[in-house]
Amino acid sequence: LAGLYLDQGDYAKAEPLYQRALVIFEKALGPEHPDVAASLSNLGVSLWAQSRPESMAHAQEYFQRKMNIREHHLSLFMLRGSEQDKRDYMATIEVDLHGMTSFHLALGPAHSQAARLALTTVLQHKGRLLDAVSEGVATLRRRMNPEDSALLDQLADVNSQRANLFNLAQQSKIASEAYFSQKDTLEKEAQVLEAKISAFSAEFAVQSQPVTLERVQQVIPQAAVLVEYVRYRPYNPKAQKDETNFSPARYIAYLLRPQGDPVSVELGDAAAIDQMVSTFRWALAHRTDSSVKEAARALDAAIMQPIRKVLGDTRTILVSPDGALNLIPFAALQDEHNRYLVENYALTYLSSGRDLLRLDARIDSQQPPTLFAGVDFGAPQSKDQVVKPTQSDNNKRAGDYQQQFATLPGTQVEAKAIRQILPSAMLFSGKNASETTLKQLDRPQILHLATHGFFLSDLPEHIPQGRGVQFIGATEPKPTRANNPLLIENPLLRSGLALANANRLESGEDDGLLTALEVTGLDLWGTQLVVLSACETGVGEIHNGQGVFGLRRALVIAGSETQVMSLWKVDDEGTKDLMIDYYQRLLKSEGRSEAMRQTQLAMLASDNHHHPYFWASFIVSGNWESMDRKELMAEKA
């Protein structure tokens, strides 16, 4: 009935009915039930639509309670259920990011508590789908001894029982007293098991702890600022029956320092900015100086110049892009003085500011630096199996499922030069650079993969339509593959790397195409650096609020501290020179991000590689700190 009044625009009549519904749900189901969160959301929307100062204040309280419940269940879902269960659940809460960002702006950009709520929602949701559809828990179980794995099995069983209690059909079979008694007992059992597992598994501790803004702030360096870009669609709680609740997408950036409240900067229409991104990438690919400078200046004016106004003297920026912004090197943007940002700022990329929490989990590596280069991709089994690339692509580190992967002679030279810098490094080349060999590695200190990368096409953006930020009840449609692109195909299957015999789809016991989903199953907890000296390894599927679905996120999930990846089809010779210089700087104990910055500045000052097409192709994500020289040179078992 409240929903009917909301549809009619009679918000005053809707509010008391939503209040009654909330009381009923809390009494019957407990204060942390998902349906309570939905009821809180609907009540918040009805108050928001009234636009009175006192109603907005109450709406914020309800939204805050809703998001606390959401995060509780998100953490639970990361550790149980099938992939499809997780994707179904993520599809039902995707709208939260748009709603909370819009609510913050409705109260005013300077409203600190609403800004904290919005940014917390972003940190909890952005990229979370990839965490959900990865094989993280299954991989964790494979790494444990039988006794520890038994604890994880016990926790999975307890969490399944907890989830079953949220099923209304199940609740109808038991009395309310028994329901609450079972709920309390299971929650206590889960807490005990989680504490035991966290005591010996830093990886589990990272995955199982709730994400809060305060925890993220604690791991931001004092001299740095996190810039969290968000692509959102403004939500209108007063939209009438024939109107959409969502306006065209826009970009906003949240700046978060180690102390204080976040600061928001509105950036404008997403379609216009995305077009600037396309123009910038086209100019880089065609290497025309005038068009690159013009495109770099225009894009900087849209997405960085407004941010510089509140940066102050800060020169260390942790950049978490969203949408099409994942596909650009911020270092190659030009400020109002026509200087590249690389000349004034130290930039490190994150797929989500939430990833900073993973950097606290320090684990020792088990193997020395490991290199895959000079890969023998093999001849195709038949002429019909592949389509040859154009001649211009033969010296580029690129490919896709429909192309023959050409030999990359420069990678062998690159690997030999790196081995001179790191003599303890293991090198796998030719047929030995197989997918099976890679999967058998055990936490190498550095993993360097010089090969072809691939990614497949995008999915369309989808926003659930309907009244309110959340709906419950028998009339709510269940997400299906037909109405939600999140359910069409696991996006981690859409990007990856080519290894030995990839052209024949034979690589040891595998097919030679290492997908991003398979990367999430690698044991890289303790791997300080992964370098993908390949083409377009930093790109992948783009989806609103989820960043890039591809290798970058997969390597984070697998546990690697730092990822070095490319954003476009890179030149074989130029990449070799860049990588050699980068490793030499790492050995001088320059920071992982700073070493890349200094390498880029050196190339910018050179005669043959000064164009940003060469020096800006690679970005550094994750841990930016320096690596210990003695540890780099040490032999490992």
XYZ file of C-alpha atoms in Angstrom:
637
model
C 0.000 0.000 0.000
C 2.898 2.352 0.794
C 4.334 1.589 -2.647
C 1.031 2.569 -4.225
C 1.033 5.920 -2.412
C 4.678 6.430 -3.438
C 3.737 5.860 -7.091
C 0.962 8.442 -6.725
C 3.334 10.986 -5.203
C 1.535 10.975 -1.847
C 4.690 10.618 0.221
C 3.092 11.689 3.506
C 0.706 8.715 3.341
C 3.452 6.324 2.255
C 5.754 7.129 5.194
C 3.670 5.793 8.144
C 2.874 2.595 6.225
C 6.579 2.024 5.508
C 7.211 2.644 9.223
C 4.698 -0.056 10.139
C 6.237 -2.452 7.600
C 9.689 -1.850 9.097
C 8.461 -2.650 12.615
C 6.859 -5.872 11.364
C 10.021 -6.993 9.583
C 12.299 -6.193 12.524
C 10.066 -8.072 14.941
C 9.612 -11.105 12.709
C 13.054 -11.359 11.128
C 15.552 -9.515 13.328
C 17.387 -6.210 12.797
C 19.961 -7.506 10.278
C 17.716 -9.360 7.858
C 17.988 -8.377 4.144
C 14.268 -7.590 4.041
C 14.803 -5.134 6.900
C 17.452 -3.424 4.747
C 14.961 -3.224 1.876
C 12.302 -1.779 4.157
C 14.762 0.811 5.483
C 15.588 1.739 1.897
C 11.957 2.206 0.895
C 11.305 4.287 4.003
C 14.366 6.424 3.231
C 13.144 7.025 -0.329
C 9.705 8.134 0.861
C 11.335 10.621 3.255
C 13.816 11.811 0.627
C 10.942 12.518 -1.777
C 9.362 14.875 0.793
C 12.489 17.109 0.591
C 11.981 18.572 4.062
C 15.176 19.140 6.137
C 13.941 16.969 8.995
C 12.789 14.190 6.644
C 16.171 14.209 4.835
C 17.970 13.817 8.157
C 15.844 10.791 9.051
C 16.296 9.371 5.552
C 20.069 9.473 6.037
C 19.746 7.495 9.273
C 17.700 4.822 7.523
C 20.094 4.649 4.570
C 23.054 4.303 6.939
C 21.377 1.382 8.725
C 20.536 -0.177 5.369
C 24.134 0.015 4.147
C 25.450 -1.514 7.384
C 23.164 -4.492 6.843
C 24.159 -4.643 3.173
C 27.868 -4.868 4.007
C 27.200 -7.559 6.596
C 25.534 -9.717 3.967
C 28.042 -8.833 1.259
C 30.845 -10.154 3.464
C 28.789 -13.287 4.099
C 28.077 -13.850 0.409
C 31.762 -13.555 -0.510
C 32.417 -16.736 1.476
C 29.514 -18.979 0.431
C 27.152 -19.882 -2.355
C 27.558 -20.536 -6.049
C 28.823 -17.994 -8.548
C 25.294 -17.483 -9.858
C 23.940 -16.943 -6.335
C 26.498 -14.200 -5.814
C 25.799 -12.561 -9.149
C 22.051 -12.650 -8.499
C 22.571 -10.952 -5.162
C 24.940 -8.328 -6.586
C 22.394 -7.544 -9.305
C 19.739 -6.718 -6.689
C 21.958 -4.176 -4.880
C 23.721 -2.587 -7.861
C 21.458 0.439 -7.618
C 22.752 1.352 -4.122
C 25.822 3.122 -5.520
C 23.676 5.360 -7.731
C 21.149 6.023 -4.979
C 23.598 6.936 -2.229
C 25.675 9.169 -4.497
C 22.525 10.965 -5.623
C 21.302 11.313 -2.037
C 24.602 12.921 -1.010
C 24.352 15.478 -3.803
C 20.702 16.145 -2.939
C 21.817 17.165 0.545
C 24.674 19.208 -0.921
C 28.305 18.357 -1.805
C 29.491 19.903 1.477
C 27.327 17.618 3.643
C 30.053 15.584 5.360
C 27.979 12.709 6.739
C 26.185 12.132 3.451
C 29.556 12.235 1.670
C 30.914 9.585 4.048
C 27.864 7.409 3.428
C 28.183 7.759 -0.353
C 31.923 7.033 -0.434
C 31.518 4.079 1.930
C 28.938 2.663 -0.489
C 31.379 3.141 -3.375
C 34.194 1.404 -1.478
C 31.928 -1.505 -0.610
C 30.411 -1.974 -4.083
C 32.921 -0.881 -6.717
C 34.529 -3.967 -8.231
C 32.819 -6.232 -5.683
C 31.145 -8.286 -8.402
C 34.556 -9.505 -9.542
C 35.378 -10.569 -6.006
C 32.095 -12.477 -5.942
C 32.525 -14.364 -9.205
C 36.181 -15.275 -8.658
C 37.359 -18.638 -7.387
C 38.919 -17.049 -4.328
C 37.430 -19.285 -1.638
C 37.946 -22.468 -3.637
C 41.559 -21.458 -4.213
C 42.011 -20.669 -0.543
C 40.764 -24.139 0.359
C 43.278 -25.760 -2.014
C 46.134 -23.955 -0.275
C 45.234 -25.156 3.197
C 46.280 -28.328 4.988
C 43.485 -30.846 5.727
C 42.902 -29.574 9.288
C 42.596 -25.942 8.234
C 40.481 -26.829 5.231
C 38.097 -28.653 7.549
C 37.544 -25.387 9.430
C 36.675 -23.653 6.171
C 34.220 -26.450 5.361
C 32.624 -26.004 8.773
C 32.293 -22.267 8.176
C 30.741 -22.856 4.752
C 28.181 -25.171 6.331
C 27.349 -22.664 9.076
C 27.015 -19.836 6.545
C 24.709 -21.950 4.394
C 22.487 -22.533 7.415
C 22.546 -18.796 8.158
C 21.557 -18.011 4.582
C 18.722 -20.537 4.703
C 17.264 -18.707 7.683
C 16.775 -15.651 5.441
C 14.501 -17.701 3.202
C 10.877 -16.825 3.954
C 9.736 -20.342 3.066
C 12.147 -21.740 5.630
C 11.032 -19.221 8.261
C 7.410 -20.305 7.871
C 8.362 -23.788 9.076
C 9.739 -22.745 12.478
C 8.446 -20.702 15.379
C 9.822 -17.183 15.876
C 11.556 -18.170 19.133
C 13.351 -21.034 17.405
C 14.265 -18.784 14.482
C 16.039 -16.231 16.678
C 17.668 -18.934 18.774
C 19.080 -20.661 15.690
C 20.181 -17.331 14.247
C 22.120 -16.343 17.385
C 23.721 -19.778 17.725
C 24.879 -19.834 14.099
C 26.271 -16.301 14.247
C 28.339 -17.167 17.329
C 29.640 -20.323 15.643
C 30.587 -18.308 12.558
C 32.470 -15.723 14.624
C 34.504 -18.430 16.376
C 35.371 -20.169 13.111
C 36.248 -16.886 11.356
C 38.600 -15.946 14.200
C 40.344 -19.340 14.022
C 40.797 -19.189 10.242
C 41.933 -15.538 10.273
C 44.610 -16.420 12.829
C 46.538 -18.503 10.270
C 45.296 -17.049 6.965
C 45.902 -13.385 6.231
C 44.177 -13.946 2.892
C 40.966 -15.076 4.604
C 41.157 -12.177 7.066
C 41.231 -9.705 4.171
C 38.271 -11.348 2.411
C 36.068 -11.728 5.475
C 36.349 -8.353 7.217
C 33.705 -5.703 6.493
C 34.768 -2.709 4.404
C 34.555 0.634 6.197
C 35.709 4.108 5.285
C 37.680 4.320 8.540
C 39.661 1.151 7.750
C 40.548 2.485 4.301
C 41.670 5.821 5.749
C 44.049 4.058 8.125
C 46.117 2.655 5.246
C 46.346 5.822 3.110
C 49.875 7.312 3.457
C 50.043 10.658 5.213
C 51.328 12.490 2.136
C 48.841 10.896 -0.268
C 45.212 11.252 -1.270
C 42.832 8.639 -2.660
C 40.838 9.903 -5.651
C 37.865 7.598 -6.158
C 36.107 8.242 -9.469
C 32.474 7.170 -9.709
C 30.311 6.843 -12.796
C 26.739 7.043 -11.553
C 23.221 7.797 -12.776
C 21.399 10.479 -10.749
C 18.361 9.042 -9.004
C 15.097 10.985 -8.759
C 12.806 9.698 -5.960
C 9.893 11.815 -7.287
C 9.766 10.358 -10.784
C 6.158 9.665 -11.782
C 4.719 6.564 -13.403
C 5.788 7.275 -16.988
C 9.186 8.710 -16.035
C 12.479 6.989 -15.315
C 14.052 7.303 -11.894
C 17.502 7.565 -13.445
C 19.015 10.420 -15.456
C 21.926 10.038 -17.911
C 25.207 9.004 -16.307
C 27.620 11.497 -14.783
C 31.065 11.372 -13.176
C 31.952 12.480 -9.672
C 35.223 12.135 -7.755
C 35.639 11.610 -4.017
C 38.928 12.653 -2.429
C 39.875 10.879 0.792
C 42.870 11.695 2.994
C 44.184 9.766 6.024
C 42.186 12.109 8.267
C 39.007 14.101 7.860
C 35.872 13.813 5.790
C 35.852 13.048 2.066
C 35.557 15.896 -0.404
C 33.496 15.492 -3.558
C 34.066 17.123 -6.940
C 31.366 16.895 -9.617
C 32.861 16.391 -13.077
C 29.895 16.387 -15.437
C 28.164 14.386 -18.134
C 29.638 10.890 -18.536
C 28.877 10.597 -22.249
C 30.857 13.758 -23.000
C 33.799 12.615 -20.868
C 33.727 9.116 -22.366
C 33.914 10.685 -25.827
C 36.976 12.656 -24.693
C 38.524 9.361 -23.552
C 37.921 7.836 -26.988
C 39.436 10.880 -28.707
C 42.461 10.765 -26.412
C 43.078 7.051 -26.981
C 42.688 7.495 -30.756
C 45.218 10.316 -30.748
C 47.687 8.233 -28.732
C 47.332 5.273 -31.088
C 47.939 7.468 -34.161
C 50.870 9.312 -32.547
C 50.084 12.774 -33.862
C 51.636 15.349 -31.525
C 49.105 18.129 -32.029
C 46.001 15.981 -31.614
C 47.445 14.200 -28.559
C 48.186 17.480 -26.816
C 44.763 18.878 -27.643
C 42.961 15.739 -26.451
C 45.127 15.425 -23.334
C 44.432 19.047 -22.352
C 40.678 18.737 -22.936
C 40.384 15.562 -20.872
C 42.537 16.992 -18.088
C 40.299 20.055 -17.914
C 37.304 17.767 -17.414
C 38.591 15.189 -14.922
C 41.745 16.524 -13.218
C 41.806 20.319 -13.241
C 38.719 20.524 -10.945
C 40.428 18.070 -8.577
C 43.693 20.023 -8.490
C 41.784 22.912 -6.950
C 41.344 20.857 -3.767
C 44.573 18.830 -3.893
C 46.680 21.619 -2.463
C 50.351 20.610 -2.206
C 49.644 16.885 -2.421
C 51.729 15.246 -5.133
C 51.060 11.546 -4.413
C 47.720 10.409 -5.849
C 46.105 6.997 -5.533
C 43.791 6.916 -8.562
C 40.778 4.598 -8.614
C 39.125 5.157 -12.008
C 35.655 4.085 -13.095
C 34.027 3.439 -16.442
C 36.040 4.526 -19.478
C 38.552 6.300 -17.220
C 40.054 2.868 -16.563
C 41.418 2.952 -20.108
C 43.589 6.080 -19.923
C 47.042 6.895 -18.504
C 46.473 9.882 -16.214
C 50.227 10.540 -16.409
C 49.835 11.598 -20.077
C 47.188 14.246 -19.401
C 48.347 17.854 -19.804
C 47.610 20.574 -17.258
C 46.798 24.216 -17.956
C 50.548 24.923 -18.213
C 50.909 22.224 -20.900
C 52.928 19.944 -18.636
C 52.262 16.229 -18.447
C 50.942 15.112 -15.072
C 53.826 12.644 -14.794
C 56.115 15.664 -14.402
C 54.370 16.872 -11.229
C 52.555 13.907 -9.678
C 53.325 10.387 -8.518
C 50.380 8.257 -9.651
C 49.417 4.782 -8.473
C 46.269 3.066 -9.737
C 43.718 0.998 -7.847
C 40.696 -0.858 -9.179
C 38.986 0.177 -5.935
C 40.124 2.101 -2.875
C 39.062 -1.039 -1.003
C 42.197 -2.723 -2.377
C 44.316 -0.703 0.042
C 43.086 -3.063 2.771
C 44.813 -5.965 1.008
C 48.198 -4.264 1.237
C 48.243 -4.823 4.986
C 48.369 -8.593 4.457
C 52.124 -9.106 4.099
C 53.055 -12.677 3.146
C 56.500 -14.004 2.245
C 57.128 -15.191 -1.297
C 58.235 -18.789 -1.836
C 59.983 -18.712 -5.218
C 62.462 -16.383 -6.940
C 61.472 -13.975 -9.717
C 59.941 -15.978 -12.561
C 59.893 -14.956 -16.223
C 57.800 -16.241 -19.134
C 59.119 -15.001 -22.489
C 59.930 -16.146 -26.010
C 56.734 -18.188 -25.955
C 56.238 -20.728 -28.730
C 52.558 -20.290 -29.569
C 52.629 -23.203 -32.026
C 51.067 -23.571 -35.444
C 47.257 -23.715 -35.676
C 45.651 -27.121 -36.094
C 43.805 -26.053 -39.238
C 43.398 -23.051 -41.503
C 39.826 -22.633 -40.315
C 40.739 -22.540 -36.649
C 42.127 -19.007 -36.609
C 42.136 -15.801 -38.621
C 45.559 -14.333 -39.309
C 46.193 -10.836 -37.979
C 47.070 -8.029 -40.342
C 50.738 -7.535 -41.110
C 50.863 -4.390 -38.973
C 49.843 -6.450 -35.938
C 52.621 -9.029 -36.233
C 55.069 -7.050 -34.112
C 52.482 -5.981 -31.535
C 51.877 -7.874 -28.325
C 48.187 -8.376 -29.051
C 45.641 -10.925 -30.072
C 42.222 -12.350 -29.373
C 40.487 -15.682 -29.580
C 40.093 -15.364 -33.358
C 43.689 -14.463 -34.159
C 46.845 -16.428 -34.634
C 49.367 -15.362 -32.007
C 52.580 -14.304 -33.731
C 56.091 -14.817 -32.339
C 57.491 -11.952 -30.241
C 61.279 -12.051 -30.636
C 61.843 -8.984 -28.472
C 60.495 -10.755 -25.394
C 63.421 -13.193 -25.300
C 65.913 -10.329 -25.394
C 63.893 -8.574 -22.707
C 63.934 -11.631 -20.441
C 67.675 -12.192 -20.841
C 68.354 -8.568 -19.916
C 66.135 -8.888 -16.810
C 67.991 -12.065 -15.791
C 71.228 -10.115 -15.862
C 69.632 -7.648 -13.447
C 68.053 -10.428 -11.335
C 70.383 -13.452 -11.730
C 68.262 -15.648 -9.437
C 65.266 -15.387 -11.791
C 63.810 -18.520 -13.386
C 63.054 -18.327 -17.113
C 60.444 -20.378 -18.956
C 60.424 -20.017 -22.739
C 59.380 -21.853 -25.867
C 57.131 -24.834 -25.162
C 58.097 -24.666 -21.472
C 56.199 -21.396 -21.087
C 52.972 -23.343 -20.723
C 49.745 -22.598 -18.915
C 50.212 -25.705 -16.761
C 53.672 -24.558 -15.654
C 52.319 -21.143 -14.707
C 49.497 -22.637 -12.658
C 51.988 -24.736 -10.680
C 53.985 -21.735 -9.445
C 53.999 -21.113 -5.694
C 54.086 -17.422 -4.776
C 57.044 -16.207 -6.892
C 58.510 -12.937 -5.661
C 58.073 -11.407 -9.134
C 56.066 -12.804 -12.026
C 56.987 -11.340 -15.419
C 54.867 -12.434 -18.397
C 56.030 -11.200 -21.802
C 53.420 -12.464 -24.225
C 50.189 -11.654 -26.055
C 47.162 -10.382 -24.171
C 43.552 -10.490 -25.316
C 40.144 -9.173 -24.308
C 36.681 -9.543 -25.754
C 33.887 -7.066 -26.390
C 31.919 -4.988 -23.900
C 28.492 -5.620 -22.430
C 25.852 -2.862 -22.392
C 25.316 -0.898 -19.220
C 22.190 -1.822 -17.296
C 20.375 0.001 -14.520
C 17.383 -1.612 -12.801
C 14.243 0.430 -13.325
C 11.485 0.885 -10.786
C 10.216 2.964 -7.922
C 12.434 3.303 -4.887
C 16.043 2.310 -4.306
C 14.977 -1.194 -3.286
C 11.846 -3.294 -3.631
C 10.681 -6.430 -1.912
C 7.629 -8.619 -2.252
C 6.038 -11.097 -4.620
C 5.846 -8.668 -7.554
C 9.600 -7.987 -7.695
C 11.052 -9.691 -10.793
C 13.959 -12.065 -10.212
C 17.091 -11.039 -12.158
C 17.449 -13.114 -15.304
C 19.978 -13.385 -18.089
C 17.516 -11.608 -20.361
C 17.138 -8.456 -18.248
C 20.543 -8.115 -16.587
C 23.904 -8.209 -18.384
C 25.610 -9.105 -15.098
C 24.144 -12.569 -15.546
C 25.047 -13.179 -19.190
C 28.591 -14.514 -18.839
C 31.332 -14.343 -16.281
C 33.327 -11.270 -17.408
C 36.517 -12.872 -16.125
C 36.328 -15.229 -19.110
C 36.648 -12.289 -21.511
C 40.322 -11.408 -21.047
C 43.593 -13.228 -20.509
C 47.022 -14.205 -21.788
C 48.323 -16.509 -24.517
C 50.923 -19.107 -23.517
C 52.702 -22.034 -25.185
C 50.753 -23.738 -27.989
C 47.848 -21.297 -27.654
C 47.367 -21.468 -31.434
C 46.748 -25.208 -31.081
C 44.745 -24.856 -27.857
C 47.226 -27.230 -26.209
C 49.501 -26.123 -23.363
C 50.578 -28.924 -21.065
C 47.328 -30.090 -19.490
C 45.540 -26.876 -20.543
C 44.558 -24.977 -23.691
C 47.192 -22.230 -23.606
C 44.697 -19.393 -23.045
C 44.937 -18.295 -19.431
C 41.698 -16.405 -18.727
C 41.329 -13.834 -15.985
C 39.063 -16.270 -14.135
C 41.905 -18.794 -14.086
C 44.253 -16.041 -12.891
C 42.092 -15.591 -9.783
C 42.959 -19.208 -8.926
C 46.731 -18.616 -8.969
C 48.542 -18.469 -5.628
C 50.083 -14.988 -5.753
C 49.762 -14.066 -2.060
C 53.367 -13.083 -1.367
C 54.070 -12.092 -4.982
C 55.276 -8.508 -4.709
C 55.097 -7.631 -8.390
C 53.356 -8.972 -11.503
C 54.459 -7.441 -14.786
C 52.329 -8.171 -17.840
C 54.639 -7.123 -20.631
C 51.868 -7.733 -23.106
C 49.282 -5.834 -25.065
C 46.116 -4.324 -23.609
C 46.414 -6.347 -20.412
C 45.061 -3.457 -18.363
C 41.792 -3.271 -20.257
C 38.804 -5.556 -20.278
C 35.072 -5.415 -19.731
C 33.811 -2.052 -18.472
C 30.669 -1.887 -16.375
C 29.263 0.958 -14.335
C 30.434 0.845 -10.718
C 32.576 -2.243 -11.285
C 35.678 -0.870 -13.029
C 37.487 -3.068 -15.515
C 36.502 -6.718 -15.553
C 39.793 -8.217 -16.552
C 43.317 -9.176 -15.647
C 43.966 -6.155 -13.453
C 41.225 -7.082 -11.004
C 41.949 -10.814 -11.312
C 45.564 -10.332 -10.213
C 44.395 -8.356 -7.195
C 42.050 -11.173 -6.211
C 44.864 -13.710 -6.711
C 46.847 -11.834 -4.057
C 49.558 -9.962 -5.967
C 50.714 -6.732 -4.323
C 51.483 -4.689 -7.456
C 50.476 -5.019 -11.088
C 52.206 -3.410 -14.080
C 49.964 -3.527 -17.144
C 49.483 -1.971 -20.582
C 46.557 0.075 -21.879
C 47.039 -0.334 -25.625
C 48.921 -2.297 -28.267
C 52.509 -1.717 -27.309
C 55.590 -1.640 -29.492
C 57.823 -4.691 -28.983
C 61.157 -2.814 -29.045
C 59.961 0.134 -26.978
C 58.500 -2.182 -24.358
C 61.799 -4.024 -24.048
C 63.666 -0.774 -23.328
C 61.047 0.398 -20.842
C 61.102 -2.882 -18.903
C 64.886 -3.063 -18.637
C 65.076 0.482 -17.288
C 62.207 -0.222 -14.870
C 63.908 -3.265 -13.326
C 67.204 -1.425 -13.004
C 65.414 1.263 -11.004
C 63.673 -1.323 -8.825
C 67.105 -2.698 -7.950
C 68.091 0.795 -6.809
C 65.221 0.569 -4.303
C 63.083 3.135 -6.060
C 59.385 2.676 -5.271
C 57.391 0.470 -7.599
C 55.365 3.446 -8.847
C 58.216 5.941 -8.667
C 60.491 3.623 -10.673
C 57.923 3.633 -13.474
C 57.541 7.398 -13.220
C 61.292 7.949 -13.525
C 61.439 5.513 -16.441
C 58.677 7.445 -18.159
C 60.386 10.777 -17.522
C 63.600 9.412 -19.025
C 61.723 8.250 -22.138
C 59.931 11.601 -22.336
C 63.349 13.299 -22.462
C 64.672 10.903 -25.132
C 64.768 11.501 -28.877
C 63.099 8.284 -30.069
C 60.543 7.485 -27.345
C 59.353 10.908 -26.201
C 55.819 10.457 -27.521
C 53.351 9.296 -24.799
C 52.404 6.369 -27.041
C 55.685 4.786 -25.912
C 56.199 5.920 -22.322
C 52.591 6.142 -21.074
C 51.434 2.711 -22.206
C 52.068 1.013 -18.840
C 50.475 1.793 -15.476
C 51.293 0.598 -11.959
C 48.457 -0.584 -9.718
C 48.520 -1.604 -6.070
C 51.464 -1.323 -3.694
C 53.724 1.594 -4.622
C 56.505 0.980 -2.063
C 60.096 0.030 -2.888
C 61.318 -3.571 -2.930
C 64.238 -4.692 -0.795
C 67.413 -5.061 -2.908
C 68.817 -7.900 -0.797
C 65.563 -9.803 -1.062
C 65.442 -9.248 -4.819
C 68.924 -10.730 -5.210
C 68.404 -13.629 -2.776
C 68.026 -17.223 -3.907
C 64.798 -18.959 -2.916
C 63.933 -22.611 -2.597
